[in-house]
Coordinates of C-alpha atoms in Angstrom, one line a residue:
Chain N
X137 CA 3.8 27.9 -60.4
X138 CA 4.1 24.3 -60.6
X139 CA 7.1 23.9 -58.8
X140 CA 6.4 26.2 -56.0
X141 CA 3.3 24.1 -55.7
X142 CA 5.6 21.5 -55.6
X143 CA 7.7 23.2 -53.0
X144 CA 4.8 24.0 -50.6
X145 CA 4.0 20.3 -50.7
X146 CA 7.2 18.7 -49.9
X147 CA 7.8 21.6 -47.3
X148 CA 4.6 20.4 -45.9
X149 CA 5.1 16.8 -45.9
X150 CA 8.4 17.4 -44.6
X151 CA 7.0 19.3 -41.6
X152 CA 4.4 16.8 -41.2
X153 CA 7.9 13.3 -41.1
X154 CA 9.0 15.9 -38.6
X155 CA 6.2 16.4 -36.3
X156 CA 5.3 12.6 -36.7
X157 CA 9.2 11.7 -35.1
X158 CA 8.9 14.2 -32.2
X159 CA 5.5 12.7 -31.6
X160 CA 7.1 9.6 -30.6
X161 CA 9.7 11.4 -28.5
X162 CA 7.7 13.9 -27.3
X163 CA 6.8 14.7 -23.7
X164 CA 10.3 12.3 -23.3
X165 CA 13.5 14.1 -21.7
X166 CA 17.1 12.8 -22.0
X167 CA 18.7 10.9 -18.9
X168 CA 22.6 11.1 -19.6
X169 CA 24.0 7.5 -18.4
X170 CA 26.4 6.9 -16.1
X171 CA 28.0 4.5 -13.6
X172 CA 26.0 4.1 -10.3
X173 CA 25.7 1.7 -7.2
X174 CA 22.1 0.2 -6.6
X175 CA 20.9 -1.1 -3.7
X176 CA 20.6 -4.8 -5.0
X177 CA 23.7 -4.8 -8.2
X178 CA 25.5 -7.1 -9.4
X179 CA 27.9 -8.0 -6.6
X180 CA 27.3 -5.4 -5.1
X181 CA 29.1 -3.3 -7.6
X182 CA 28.8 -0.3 -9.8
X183 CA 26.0 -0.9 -13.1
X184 CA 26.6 1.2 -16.0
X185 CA 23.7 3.0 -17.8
X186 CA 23.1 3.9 -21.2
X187 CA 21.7 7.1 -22.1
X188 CA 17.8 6.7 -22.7
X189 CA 14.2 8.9 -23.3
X190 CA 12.3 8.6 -20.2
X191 CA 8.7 10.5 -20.1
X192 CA 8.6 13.4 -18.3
X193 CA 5.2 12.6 -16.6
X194 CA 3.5 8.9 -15.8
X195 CA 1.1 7.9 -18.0
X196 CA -2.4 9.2 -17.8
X197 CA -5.8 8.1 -17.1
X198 CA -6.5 10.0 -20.7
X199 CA -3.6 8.4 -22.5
X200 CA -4.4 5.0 -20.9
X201 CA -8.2 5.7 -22.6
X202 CA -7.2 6.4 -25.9
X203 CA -4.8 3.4 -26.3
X204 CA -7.7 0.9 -25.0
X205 CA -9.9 2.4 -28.0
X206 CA -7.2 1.8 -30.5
X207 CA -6.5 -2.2 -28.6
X208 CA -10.0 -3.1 -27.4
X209 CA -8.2 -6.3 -25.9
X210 CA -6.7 -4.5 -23.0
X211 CA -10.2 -3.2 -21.9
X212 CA -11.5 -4.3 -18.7
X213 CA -14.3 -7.0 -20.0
X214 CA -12.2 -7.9 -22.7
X215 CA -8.7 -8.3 -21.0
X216 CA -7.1 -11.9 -20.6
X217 CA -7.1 -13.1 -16.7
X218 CA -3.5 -14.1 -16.9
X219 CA -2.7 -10.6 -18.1
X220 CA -4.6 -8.7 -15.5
X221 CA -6.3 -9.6 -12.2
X222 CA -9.9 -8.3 -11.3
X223 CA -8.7 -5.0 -9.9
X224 CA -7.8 -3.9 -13.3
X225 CA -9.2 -0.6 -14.1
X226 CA -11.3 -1.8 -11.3
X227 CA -12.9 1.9 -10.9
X228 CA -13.3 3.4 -14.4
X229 CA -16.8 3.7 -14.5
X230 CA -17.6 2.0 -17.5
X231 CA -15.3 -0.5 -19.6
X232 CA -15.0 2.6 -21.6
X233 CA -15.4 5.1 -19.6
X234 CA -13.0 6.8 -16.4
X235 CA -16.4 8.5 -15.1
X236 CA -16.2 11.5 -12.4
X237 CA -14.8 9.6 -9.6
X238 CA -11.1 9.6 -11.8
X239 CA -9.3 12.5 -12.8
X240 CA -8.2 12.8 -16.7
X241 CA -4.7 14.0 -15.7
X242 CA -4.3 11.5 -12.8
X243 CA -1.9 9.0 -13.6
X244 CA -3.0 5.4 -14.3
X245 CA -3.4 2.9 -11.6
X246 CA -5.1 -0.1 -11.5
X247 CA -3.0 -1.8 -14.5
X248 CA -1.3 -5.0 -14.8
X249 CA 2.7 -4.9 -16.1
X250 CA 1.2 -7.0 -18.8
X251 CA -0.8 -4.0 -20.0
X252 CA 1.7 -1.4 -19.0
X253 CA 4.2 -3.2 -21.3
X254 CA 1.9 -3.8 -23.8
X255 CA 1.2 0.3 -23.8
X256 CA 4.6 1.2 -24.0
X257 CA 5.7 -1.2 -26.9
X258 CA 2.7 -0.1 -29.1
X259 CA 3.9 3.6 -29.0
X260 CA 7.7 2.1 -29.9
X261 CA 8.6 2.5 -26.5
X262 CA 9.4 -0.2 -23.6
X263 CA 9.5 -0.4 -19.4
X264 CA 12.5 1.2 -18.0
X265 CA 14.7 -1.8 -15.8
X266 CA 14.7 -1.1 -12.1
X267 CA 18.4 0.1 -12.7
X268 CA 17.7 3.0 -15.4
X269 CA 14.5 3.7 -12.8
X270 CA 16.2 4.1 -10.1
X271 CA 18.9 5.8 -11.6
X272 CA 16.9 8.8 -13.0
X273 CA 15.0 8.7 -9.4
X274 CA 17.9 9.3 -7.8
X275 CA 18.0 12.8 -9.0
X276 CA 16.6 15.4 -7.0
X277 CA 15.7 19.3 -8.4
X278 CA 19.5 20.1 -8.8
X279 CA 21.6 17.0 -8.6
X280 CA 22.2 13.4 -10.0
X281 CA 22.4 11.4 -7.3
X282 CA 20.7 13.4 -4.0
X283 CA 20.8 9.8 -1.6
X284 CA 22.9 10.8 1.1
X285 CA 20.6 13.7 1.3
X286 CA 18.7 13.3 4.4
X287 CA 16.0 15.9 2.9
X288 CA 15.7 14.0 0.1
X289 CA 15.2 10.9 1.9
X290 CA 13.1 12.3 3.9
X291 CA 10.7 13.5 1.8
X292 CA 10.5 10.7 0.0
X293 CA 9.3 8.6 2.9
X294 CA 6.6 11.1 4.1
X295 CA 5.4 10.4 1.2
X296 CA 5.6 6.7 1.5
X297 CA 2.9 7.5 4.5
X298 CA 0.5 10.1 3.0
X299 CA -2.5 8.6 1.7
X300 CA -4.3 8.5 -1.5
X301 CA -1.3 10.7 -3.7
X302 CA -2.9 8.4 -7.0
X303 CA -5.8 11.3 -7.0
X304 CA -3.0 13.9 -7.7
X305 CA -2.2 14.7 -11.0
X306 CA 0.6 14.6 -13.2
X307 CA 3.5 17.2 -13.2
X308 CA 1.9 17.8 -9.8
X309 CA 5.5 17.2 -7.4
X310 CA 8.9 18.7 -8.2
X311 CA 10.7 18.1 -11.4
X312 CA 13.9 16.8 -11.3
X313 CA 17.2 17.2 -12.4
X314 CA 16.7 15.6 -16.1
X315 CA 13.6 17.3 -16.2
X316 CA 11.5 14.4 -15.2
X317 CA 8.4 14.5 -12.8
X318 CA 6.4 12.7 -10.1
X319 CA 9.2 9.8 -10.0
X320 CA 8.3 10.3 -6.1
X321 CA 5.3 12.0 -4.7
X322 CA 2.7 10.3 -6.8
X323 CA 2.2 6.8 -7.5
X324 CA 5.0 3.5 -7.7
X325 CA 6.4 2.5 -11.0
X326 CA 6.3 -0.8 -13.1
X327 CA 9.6 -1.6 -14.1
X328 CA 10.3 -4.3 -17.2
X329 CA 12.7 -6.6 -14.5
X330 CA 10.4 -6.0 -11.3
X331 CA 10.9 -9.8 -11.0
X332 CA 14.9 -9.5 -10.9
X333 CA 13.9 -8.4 -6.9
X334 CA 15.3 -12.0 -5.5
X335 CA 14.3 -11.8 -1.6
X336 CA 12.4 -14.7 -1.7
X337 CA 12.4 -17.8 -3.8
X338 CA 8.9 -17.3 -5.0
X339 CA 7.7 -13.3 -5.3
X340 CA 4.9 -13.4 -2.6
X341 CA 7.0 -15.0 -0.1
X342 CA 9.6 -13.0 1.8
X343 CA 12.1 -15.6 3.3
X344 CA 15.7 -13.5 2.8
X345 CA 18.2 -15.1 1.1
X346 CA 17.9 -18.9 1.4
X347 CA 20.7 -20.8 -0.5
X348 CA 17.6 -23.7 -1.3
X349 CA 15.7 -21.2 -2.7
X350 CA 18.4 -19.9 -4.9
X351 CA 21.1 -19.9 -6.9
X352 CA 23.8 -17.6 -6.1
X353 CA 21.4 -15.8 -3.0
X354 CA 24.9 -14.6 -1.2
X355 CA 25.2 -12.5 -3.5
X356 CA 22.3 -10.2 -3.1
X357 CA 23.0 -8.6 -0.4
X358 CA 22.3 -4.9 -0.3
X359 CA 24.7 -2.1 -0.9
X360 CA 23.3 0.8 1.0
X361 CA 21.7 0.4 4.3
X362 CA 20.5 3.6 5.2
X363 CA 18.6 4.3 2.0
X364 CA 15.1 2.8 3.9
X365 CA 13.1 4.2 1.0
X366 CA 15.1 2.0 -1.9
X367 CA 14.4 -1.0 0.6
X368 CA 10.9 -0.7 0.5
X369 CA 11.1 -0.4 -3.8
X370 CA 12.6 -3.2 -4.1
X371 CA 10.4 -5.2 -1.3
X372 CA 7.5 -4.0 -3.2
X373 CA 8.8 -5.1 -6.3
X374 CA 9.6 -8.3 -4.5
X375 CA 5.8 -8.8 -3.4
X376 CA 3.8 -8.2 -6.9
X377 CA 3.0 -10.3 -9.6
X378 CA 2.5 -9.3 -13.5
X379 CA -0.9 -9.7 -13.1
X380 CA -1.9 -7.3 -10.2
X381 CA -3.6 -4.5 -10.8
X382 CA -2.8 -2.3 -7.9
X383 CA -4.3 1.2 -6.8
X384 CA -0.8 3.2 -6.1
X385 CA 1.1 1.2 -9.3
X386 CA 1.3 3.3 -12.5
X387 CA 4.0 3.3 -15.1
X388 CA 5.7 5.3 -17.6
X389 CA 7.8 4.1 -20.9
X390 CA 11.5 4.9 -21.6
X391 CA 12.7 4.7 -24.9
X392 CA 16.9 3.6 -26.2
X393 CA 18.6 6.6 -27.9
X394 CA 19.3 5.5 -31.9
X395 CA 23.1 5.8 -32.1
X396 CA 23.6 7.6 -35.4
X397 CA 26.8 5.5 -36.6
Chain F
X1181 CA 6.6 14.1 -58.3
X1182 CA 8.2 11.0 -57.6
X1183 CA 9.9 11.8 -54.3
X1184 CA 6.5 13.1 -52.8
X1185 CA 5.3 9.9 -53.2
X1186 CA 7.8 8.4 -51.3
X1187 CA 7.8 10.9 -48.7
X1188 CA 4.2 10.4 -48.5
X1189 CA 4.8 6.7 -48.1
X1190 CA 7.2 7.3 -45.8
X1191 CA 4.6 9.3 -43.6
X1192 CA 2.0 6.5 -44.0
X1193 CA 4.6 4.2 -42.3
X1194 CA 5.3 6.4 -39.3
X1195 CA 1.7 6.8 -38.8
X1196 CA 0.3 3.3 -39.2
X1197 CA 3.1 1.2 -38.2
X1198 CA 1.7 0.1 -35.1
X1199 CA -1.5 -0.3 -36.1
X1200 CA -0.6 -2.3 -39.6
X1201 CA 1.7 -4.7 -36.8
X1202 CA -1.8 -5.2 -34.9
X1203 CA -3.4 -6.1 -37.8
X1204 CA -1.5 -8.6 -38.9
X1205 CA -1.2 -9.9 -35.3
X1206 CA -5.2 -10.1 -35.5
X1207 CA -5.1 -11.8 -38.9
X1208 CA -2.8 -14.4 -38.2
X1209 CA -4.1 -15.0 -34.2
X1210 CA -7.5 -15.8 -36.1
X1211 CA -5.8 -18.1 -38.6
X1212 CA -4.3 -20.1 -35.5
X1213 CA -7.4 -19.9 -33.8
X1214 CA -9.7 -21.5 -36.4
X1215 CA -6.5 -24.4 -36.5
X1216 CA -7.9 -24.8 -32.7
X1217 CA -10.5 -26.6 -31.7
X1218 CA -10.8 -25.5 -28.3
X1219 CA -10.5 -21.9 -27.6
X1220 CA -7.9 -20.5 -25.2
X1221 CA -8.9 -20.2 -21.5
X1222 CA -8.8 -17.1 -20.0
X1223 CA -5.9 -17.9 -17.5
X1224 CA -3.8 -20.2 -19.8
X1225 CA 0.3 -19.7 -21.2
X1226 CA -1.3 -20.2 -24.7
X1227 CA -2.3 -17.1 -24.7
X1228 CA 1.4 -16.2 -24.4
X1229 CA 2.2 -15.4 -28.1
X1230 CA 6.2 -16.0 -28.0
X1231 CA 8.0 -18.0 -30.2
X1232 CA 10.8 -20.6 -28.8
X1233 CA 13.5 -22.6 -30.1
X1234 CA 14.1 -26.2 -28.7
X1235 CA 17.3 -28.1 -28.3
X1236 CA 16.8 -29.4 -31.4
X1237 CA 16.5 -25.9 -33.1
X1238 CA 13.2 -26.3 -34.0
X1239 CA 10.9 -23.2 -33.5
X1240 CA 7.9 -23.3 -31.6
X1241 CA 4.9 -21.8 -30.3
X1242 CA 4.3 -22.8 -26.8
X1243 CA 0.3 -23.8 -27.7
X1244 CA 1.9 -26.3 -29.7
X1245 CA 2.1 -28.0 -26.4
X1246 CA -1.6 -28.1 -25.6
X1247 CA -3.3 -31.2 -24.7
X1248 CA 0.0 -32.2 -22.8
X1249 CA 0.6 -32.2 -18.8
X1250 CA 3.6 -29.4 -18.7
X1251 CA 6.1 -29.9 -15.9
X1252 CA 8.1 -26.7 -15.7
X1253 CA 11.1 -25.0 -14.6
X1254 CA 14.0 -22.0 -15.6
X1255 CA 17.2 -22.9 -15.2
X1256 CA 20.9 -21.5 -17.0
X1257 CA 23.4 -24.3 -18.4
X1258 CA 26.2 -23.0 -17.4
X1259 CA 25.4 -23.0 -13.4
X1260 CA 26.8 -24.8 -10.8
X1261 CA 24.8 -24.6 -7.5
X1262 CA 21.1 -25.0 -8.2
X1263 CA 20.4 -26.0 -11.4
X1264 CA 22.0 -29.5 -10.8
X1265 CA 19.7 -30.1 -8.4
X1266 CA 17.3 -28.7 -9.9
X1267 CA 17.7 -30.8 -12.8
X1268 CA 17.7 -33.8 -10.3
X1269 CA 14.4 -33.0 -9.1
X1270 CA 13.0 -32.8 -12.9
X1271 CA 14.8 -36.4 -13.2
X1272 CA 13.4 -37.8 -9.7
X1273 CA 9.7 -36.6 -11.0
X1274 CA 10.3 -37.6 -14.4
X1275 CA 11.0 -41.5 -13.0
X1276 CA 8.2 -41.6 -11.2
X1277 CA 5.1 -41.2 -13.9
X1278 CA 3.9 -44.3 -14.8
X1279 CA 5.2 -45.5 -17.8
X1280 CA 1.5 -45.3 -19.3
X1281 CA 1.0 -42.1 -19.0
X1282 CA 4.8 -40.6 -20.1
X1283 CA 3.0 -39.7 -23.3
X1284 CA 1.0 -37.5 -22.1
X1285 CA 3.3 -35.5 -19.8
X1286 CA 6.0 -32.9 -21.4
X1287 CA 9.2 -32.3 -18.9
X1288 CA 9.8 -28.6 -20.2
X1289 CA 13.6 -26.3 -19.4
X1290 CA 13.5 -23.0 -20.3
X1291 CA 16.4 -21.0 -20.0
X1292 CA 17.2 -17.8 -18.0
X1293 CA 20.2 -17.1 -20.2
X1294 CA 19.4 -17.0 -23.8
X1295 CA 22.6 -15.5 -24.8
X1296 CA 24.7 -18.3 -23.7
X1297 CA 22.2 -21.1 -24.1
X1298 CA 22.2 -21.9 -28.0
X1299 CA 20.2 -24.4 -29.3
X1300 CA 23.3 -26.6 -29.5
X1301 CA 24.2 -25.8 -26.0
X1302 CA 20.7 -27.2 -24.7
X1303 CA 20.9 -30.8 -26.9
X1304 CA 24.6 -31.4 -25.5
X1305 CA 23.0 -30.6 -22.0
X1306 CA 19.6 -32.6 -22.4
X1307 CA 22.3 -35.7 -23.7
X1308 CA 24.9 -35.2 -20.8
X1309 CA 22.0 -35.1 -18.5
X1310 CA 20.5 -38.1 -20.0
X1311 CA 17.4 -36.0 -21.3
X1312 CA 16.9 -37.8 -24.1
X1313 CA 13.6 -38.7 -24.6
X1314 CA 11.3 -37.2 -26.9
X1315 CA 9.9 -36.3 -23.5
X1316 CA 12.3 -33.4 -22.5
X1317 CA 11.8 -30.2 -24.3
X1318 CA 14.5 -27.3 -23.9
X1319 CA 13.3 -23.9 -24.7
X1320 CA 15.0 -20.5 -25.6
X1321 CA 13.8 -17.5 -26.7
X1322 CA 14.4 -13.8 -26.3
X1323 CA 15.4 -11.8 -23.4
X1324 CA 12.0 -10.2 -23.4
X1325 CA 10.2 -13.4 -23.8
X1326 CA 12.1 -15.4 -21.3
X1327 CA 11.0 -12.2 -18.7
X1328 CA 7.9 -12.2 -19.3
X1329 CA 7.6 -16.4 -19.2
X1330 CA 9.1 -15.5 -15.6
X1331 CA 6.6 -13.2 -15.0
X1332 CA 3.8 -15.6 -15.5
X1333 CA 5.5 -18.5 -13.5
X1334 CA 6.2 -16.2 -10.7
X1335 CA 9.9 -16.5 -11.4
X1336 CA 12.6 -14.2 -10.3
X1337 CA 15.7 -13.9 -11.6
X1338 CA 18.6 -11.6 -12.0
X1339 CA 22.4 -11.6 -13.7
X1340 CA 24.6 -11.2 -10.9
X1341 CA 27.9 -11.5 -12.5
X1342 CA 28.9 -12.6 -16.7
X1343 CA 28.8 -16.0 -15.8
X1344 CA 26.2 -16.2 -12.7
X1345 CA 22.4 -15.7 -12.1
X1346 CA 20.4 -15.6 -9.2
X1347 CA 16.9 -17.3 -9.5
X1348 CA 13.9 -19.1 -7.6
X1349 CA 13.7 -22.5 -7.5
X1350 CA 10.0 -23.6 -8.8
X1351 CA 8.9 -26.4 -10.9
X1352 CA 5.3 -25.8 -12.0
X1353 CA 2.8 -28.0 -13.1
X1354 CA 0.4 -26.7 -15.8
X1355 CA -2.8 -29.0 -16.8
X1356 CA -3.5 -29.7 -20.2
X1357 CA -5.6 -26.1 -21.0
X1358 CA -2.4 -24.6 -19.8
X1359 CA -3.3 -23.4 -16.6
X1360 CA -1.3 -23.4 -13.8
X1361 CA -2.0 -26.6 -11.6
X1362 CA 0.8 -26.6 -8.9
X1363 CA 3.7 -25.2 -7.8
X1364 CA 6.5 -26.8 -5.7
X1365 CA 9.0 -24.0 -4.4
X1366 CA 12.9 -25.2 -3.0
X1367 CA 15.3 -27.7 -3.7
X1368 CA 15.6 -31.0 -2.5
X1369 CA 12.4 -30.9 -1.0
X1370 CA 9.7 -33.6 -1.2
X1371 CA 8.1 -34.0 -4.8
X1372 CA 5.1 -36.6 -4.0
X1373 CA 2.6 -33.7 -4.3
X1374 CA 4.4 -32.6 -7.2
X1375 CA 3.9 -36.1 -8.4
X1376 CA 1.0 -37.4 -7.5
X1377 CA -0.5 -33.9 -9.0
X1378 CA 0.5 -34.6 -12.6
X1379 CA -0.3 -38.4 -12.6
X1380 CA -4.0 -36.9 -11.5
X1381 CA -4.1 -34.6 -14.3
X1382 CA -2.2 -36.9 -16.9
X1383 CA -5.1 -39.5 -18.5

């Protein structure tokens, strides 16, 4: 009797290590790595990718809620002004509180990178780069890399011009080939190395490639200059601070596959 | 009996790892806060919690600073267009603060390239550039660190090549609270604001 007791309880406890692990992978899909070209590389050349976890959806109003009840710091009367600008969380209701104008399953907006990397790191995850972003973004619903599709880029733009997608929720547009949603269609990204973007010498400036302003400007020149939609990333990316708190800028974390030696 | 313990342990760390990590974080921010007199204003780097090491492999906190002018910029050792010039501007402001008021001003280099830029890298540097003086203060620290530094400054940077980064050229000017006073963006280009900005702020 004693040792099936025994048993039950390491079966249990076993189940419960198991569960615990997942936890901190779930909702988080594998992206396979690979060579590719991004707009801005390093000259202009191909940047290889490691495989990582990215989530499947943004993060959520809700899940943005329950981390600032477990780190009351990154609440909006309590957050540090060099971490986050006025706009942050600018229209939850309360400091507590998303109220009725915000949907629970919207993705989070409104947040500074400070906060967004803050978020990430205390669930053991990180920011993806702009490379490993745009690298699972170029997937569309069946292939790897869909930019020389004109329907992809297409869509993509439209949505660049409809208004107010933040209200949408999550898992809301298509999911694409790594099983990953709403990298388009919903709101823009934070990215750990959004201030790699050099198209001016300081980020709210946007003076092209001025040999005063940097070191080394010839060589970021772009690589594609059809894909219109990655210009206006990276320009974006170019134009914010770590501070800003914008309406249609959300994130979500990746995380670096263990390699089991 | 004994392994349920340690499996039980073992589920207490996966659970509260994250939150132990805050706790300490909170129990040793309020042990350096009660070491301050002043407490941190809202929009100042000393609420930046990174560690650095300086050329002379010392480790510190940047609020270890306070109380001093900062005069700030990134640059990478091994580079060969900017960061001379760069440097040269840091040299051209550093010569013109009055001699009384040197003590009060820091002249601070933090590097974009922590991998390459050991501590020992940074002294032979601050001695072949005749940074000498207790004055200069070279700073590394981790690649996520040295980002998010960036981030604050409004620096960009990226690695463009194994030897090569790209990067804006701004020396900032942060006032003894730590908050950014002024910023003077391009090279070459004509420091007397920069100047007359820290002799203001330096007493």
């Amino acid at each position: 009797m004693n040792s099936l007791l025994k048993t039950v309880t390491i079966s249990i406890i076993f189940s419960i290590l198991i569960t615990s692990v997942l936890a901190q992978t779930q909702g988080m899909v594998t992206v396979k790595g690979g060579v590719y070209i991004p707009l801005y590389g390093v000259d202009s050349t191909a940047v290889k990718i490691n495989s990582f976890l990215m989530d499947v959806h943004p993060v959520s109003n809700t899940d943005f809620s329950i981390f600032i009840q477990k780190y009351p710091e990154w609440k909006r009367n309590t957050v540090k002004r060099l971490f986050a600008d006025k706009n942050y969380l600018m229209l939850w209701e309360t400091d507590n509180t998303l109220g009725d104008q915000l949907h629970p399953n919207a993705p989070i907006t409104n947040v500074s990178w400070f906060a967004a990397k803050k978020y990430c790191e205390c669930l053991g995850k990180r920011l993806p780069t702009v490379d490993e972003w745009e690298y699972a973004a170029m997937a569309d619903e069946h292939i790897t890399d869909a930019r020389k599709k004109e329907t992809y880029n297409q869509y993509i733009l439209e949505w660049y011009e409809a208004p107010k997608s933040f209200n949408n929720t999550i898992g809301s547009t298509f999911k694409n080939y790594w099983g990953i949603y709403d990298l388009h269609g919903l709101v823009w990204e934070w990215t750990m190395d959004f201030n790699s973007v050099l198209i001016s010498g300081e980020s709210r400036k946007d003076v092209d490639k001025d040999s005063n302003l940097f070191c080394g400007s010839a060589a970021v020149g772009a690589s594609d200059l059809m894909n219109y939609a990655a210009f206006m990333r990276y320009a974006f990316r170019g134009s914010v601070k770590a501070n800003y708190a914008i309406r249609n800028l959300g994130f979500r974390c990746v995380k670096d596959i263990d390699i089991v030696p | 009996m004994k392994s349920t313990i340690i499996l039980l342990f073992g589920v207490c760390i996966l659970f509260c790892s994250c939150h132990e990590e805050k706790k300490q974080e909170e129990q040793s921010h309020t042990i350096k806060m009660e070491k301050e007199n002043q407490p941190i204003s809202e929009l100042s780097i000393y609420n930046l919690p990174s560690v650095w090491t300086t050329q002379n492999n010392k480790e510190i906190e940047l609020k270890e600073l306070k109380g001093n002018v900062l005069v700030m910029v990134m640059i990478y050792t091994s580079c060969k267009a900017a960061c001379p010039r760069l440097v040269a501007d840091m040299r051209s402001i550093a010569s013109q603060i009055p001699e009384a008021k040197k003590n009060n001003v820091k002249l601070i280099l933090v590097s974009i390239d922590p991998e390459t830029d050991t501590p020992q890298r940074l002294k032979k540097f601050s001695i072949e550039n005749d940074m000498k003086s207790d004055q200069w203060v070279f700073l590394r620290g981790s690649k996520e660190d040295t980002r998010e530094f960036a981030a604050v400054l409004a620096v960009n940077y990226k690695k463009i090549s194994p030897m090569d980064f790209s990067h804006s050229n701004i020396i900032s000017v942060f006032d003894q609270k730590g908050e950014l006073a002024h910023q003077q963006e391009g090279l070459g280009v004509n420091n007397k604001e920069t100047v007359s900005k820290i002799i203001e702020l330096a007493h």
